[in-house]
C-alpha positions as YAML, in Angstrom:
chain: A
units: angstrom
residues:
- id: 1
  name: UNK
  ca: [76.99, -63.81, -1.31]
- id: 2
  name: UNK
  ca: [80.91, -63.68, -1.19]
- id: 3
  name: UNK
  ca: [82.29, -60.12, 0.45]
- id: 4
  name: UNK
  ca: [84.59, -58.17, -2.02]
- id: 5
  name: UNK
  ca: [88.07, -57.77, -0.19]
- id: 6
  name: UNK
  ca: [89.23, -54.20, -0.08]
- id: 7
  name: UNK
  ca: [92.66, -54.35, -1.04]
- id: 8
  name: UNK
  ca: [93.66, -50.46, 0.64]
- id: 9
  name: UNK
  ca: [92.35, -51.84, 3.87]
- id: 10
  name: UNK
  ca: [95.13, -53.00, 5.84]
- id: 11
  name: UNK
  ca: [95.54, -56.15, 7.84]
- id: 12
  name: UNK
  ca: [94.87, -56.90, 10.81]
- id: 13
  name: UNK
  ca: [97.78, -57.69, 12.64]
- id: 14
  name: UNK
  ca: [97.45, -61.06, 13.74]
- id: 15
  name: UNK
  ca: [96.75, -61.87, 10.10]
- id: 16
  name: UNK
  ca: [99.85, -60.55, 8.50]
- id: 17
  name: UNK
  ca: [102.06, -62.12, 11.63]
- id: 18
  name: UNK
  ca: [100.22, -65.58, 10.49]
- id: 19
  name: UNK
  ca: [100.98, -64.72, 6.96]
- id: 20
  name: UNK
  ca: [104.24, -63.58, 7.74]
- id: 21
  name: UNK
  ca: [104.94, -67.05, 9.79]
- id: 22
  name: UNK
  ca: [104.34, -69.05, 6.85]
- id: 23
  name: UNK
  ca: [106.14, -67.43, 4.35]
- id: 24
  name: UNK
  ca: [108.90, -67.22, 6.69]
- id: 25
  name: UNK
  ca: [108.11, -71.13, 7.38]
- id: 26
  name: UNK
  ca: [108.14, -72.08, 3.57]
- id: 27
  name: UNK
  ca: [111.46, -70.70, 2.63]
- id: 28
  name: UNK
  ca: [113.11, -73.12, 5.38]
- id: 29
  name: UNK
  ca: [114.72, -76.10, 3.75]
- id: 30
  name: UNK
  ca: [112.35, -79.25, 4.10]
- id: 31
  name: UNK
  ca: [114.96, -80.41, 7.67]
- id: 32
  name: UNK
  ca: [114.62, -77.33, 9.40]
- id: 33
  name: UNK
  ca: [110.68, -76.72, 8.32]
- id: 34
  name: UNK
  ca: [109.51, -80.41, 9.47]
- id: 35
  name: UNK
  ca: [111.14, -80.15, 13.12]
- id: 36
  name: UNK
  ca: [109.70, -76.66, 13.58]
- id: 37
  name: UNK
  ca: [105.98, -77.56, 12.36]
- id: 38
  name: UNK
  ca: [106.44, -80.94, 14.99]
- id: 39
  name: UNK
  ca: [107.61, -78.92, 17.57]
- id: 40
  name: UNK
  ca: [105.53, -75.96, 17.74]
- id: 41
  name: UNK
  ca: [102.12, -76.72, 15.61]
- id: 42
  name: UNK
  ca: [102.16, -80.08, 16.98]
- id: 43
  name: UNK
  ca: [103.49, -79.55, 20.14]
- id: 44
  name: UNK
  ca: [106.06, -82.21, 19.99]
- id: 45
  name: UNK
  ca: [109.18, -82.39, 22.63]
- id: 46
  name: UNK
  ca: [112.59, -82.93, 20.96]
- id: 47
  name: UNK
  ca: [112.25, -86.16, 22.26]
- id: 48
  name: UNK
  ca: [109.90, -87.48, 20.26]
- id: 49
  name: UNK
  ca: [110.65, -85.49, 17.42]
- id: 50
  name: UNK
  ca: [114.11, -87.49, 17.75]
- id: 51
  name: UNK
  ca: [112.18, -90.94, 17.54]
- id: 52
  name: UNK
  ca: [109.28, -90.03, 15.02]
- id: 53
  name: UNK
  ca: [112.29, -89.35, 12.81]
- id: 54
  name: UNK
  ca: [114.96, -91.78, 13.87]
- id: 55
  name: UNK
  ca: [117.43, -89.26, 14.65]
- id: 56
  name: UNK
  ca: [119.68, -88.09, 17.64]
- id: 57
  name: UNK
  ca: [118.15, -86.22, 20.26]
- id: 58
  name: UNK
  ca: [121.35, -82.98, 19.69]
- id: 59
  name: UNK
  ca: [120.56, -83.31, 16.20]
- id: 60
  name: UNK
  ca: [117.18, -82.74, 16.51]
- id: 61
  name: UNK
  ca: [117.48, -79.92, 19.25]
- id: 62
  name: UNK
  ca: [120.31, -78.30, 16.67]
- id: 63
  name: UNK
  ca: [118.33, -78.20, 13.82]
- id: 64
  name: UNK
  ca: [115.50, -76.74, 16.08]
- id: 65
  name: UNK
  ca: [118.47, -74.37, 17.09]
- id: 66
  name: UNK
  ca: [119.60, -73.16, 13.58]
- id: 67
  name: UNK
  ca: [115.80, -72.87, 12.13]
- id: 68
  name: UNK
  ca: [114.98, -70.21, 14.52]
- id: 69
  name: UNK
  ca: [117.75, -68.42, 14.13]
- id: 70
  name: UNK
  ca: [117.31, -68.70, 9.78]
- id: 71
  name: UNK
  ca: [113.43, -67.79, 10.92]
- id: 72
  name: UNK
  ca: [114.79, -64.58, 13.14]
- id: 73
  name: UNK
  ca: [117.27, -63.26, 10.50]
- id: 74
  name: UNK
  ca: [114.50, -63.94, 7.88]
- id: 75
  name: UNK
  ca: [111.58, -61.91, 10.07]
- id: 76
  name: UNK
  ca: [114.82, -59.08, 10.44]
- id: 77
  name: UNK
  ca: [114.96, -59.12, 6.66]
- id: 78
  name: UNK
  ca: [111.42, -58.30, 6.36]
- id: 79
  name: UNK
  ca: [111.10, -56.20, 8.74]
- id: 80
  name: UNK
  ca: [113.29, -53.67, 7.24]
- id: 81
  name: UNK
  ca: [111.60, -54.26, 3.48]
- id: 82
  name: UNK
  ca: [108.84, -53.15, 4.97]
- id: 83
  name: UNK
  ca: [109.81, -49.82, 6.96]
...
C-alpha cells in the first residue's frame, strides 16, 4: 500500500538540495550540463573528459569553469525567491 505524501510537510534538506541540483543542472545548456554530469556524477578528470569528447583540455576545464559559476548565480537566484 502506497503512503499518501503530505504536501505541508517540508523537505528534508538533503532532498530539496538534490532537487535543487537538478533543476539547477537542467537549465544549463546541453555543453556546460554534459562536462559537469562527467566530471562530478561520474567522477571524470578534465582529462578524460577532453578525450571522451575530442576536445582541448582548456576548453574543457573552461566550460567546467563557466558552468559553475552559471550553477552559483543560478543557486543565488533561488536562494533569494525563496527567503
Amino acid at each position: 500500500e502506497s503512503q499518501a505524501v503530505d504536501p505541508s510537510r517540508p523537505l528534508d534538506e538533503g532532498v530539496a538540495d538534490k532537487l535543487l541540483t537538478e533543476h539547477l543542472l537542467c537549465q544549463l545548456v546541453e555543453r556546460y550540463r554534459a562536462i559537469i554530469t562527467m566530471h562530478y556524477h561520474e567522477g571524470m578528470t578534465c582529462s578524460e573528459i577532453a578525450e571522451r569528447l575530442g576536445m582541448d583540455l582548456n576548453t574543457v576545464r573552461m566550460r567546467r569553469y563557466r558552468a559553475i559559476l552559471k550553477l552559483r548565480e543560478a543557486s543565488n537566484i533561488a536562494g533569494e525567491r525563496q527567503s
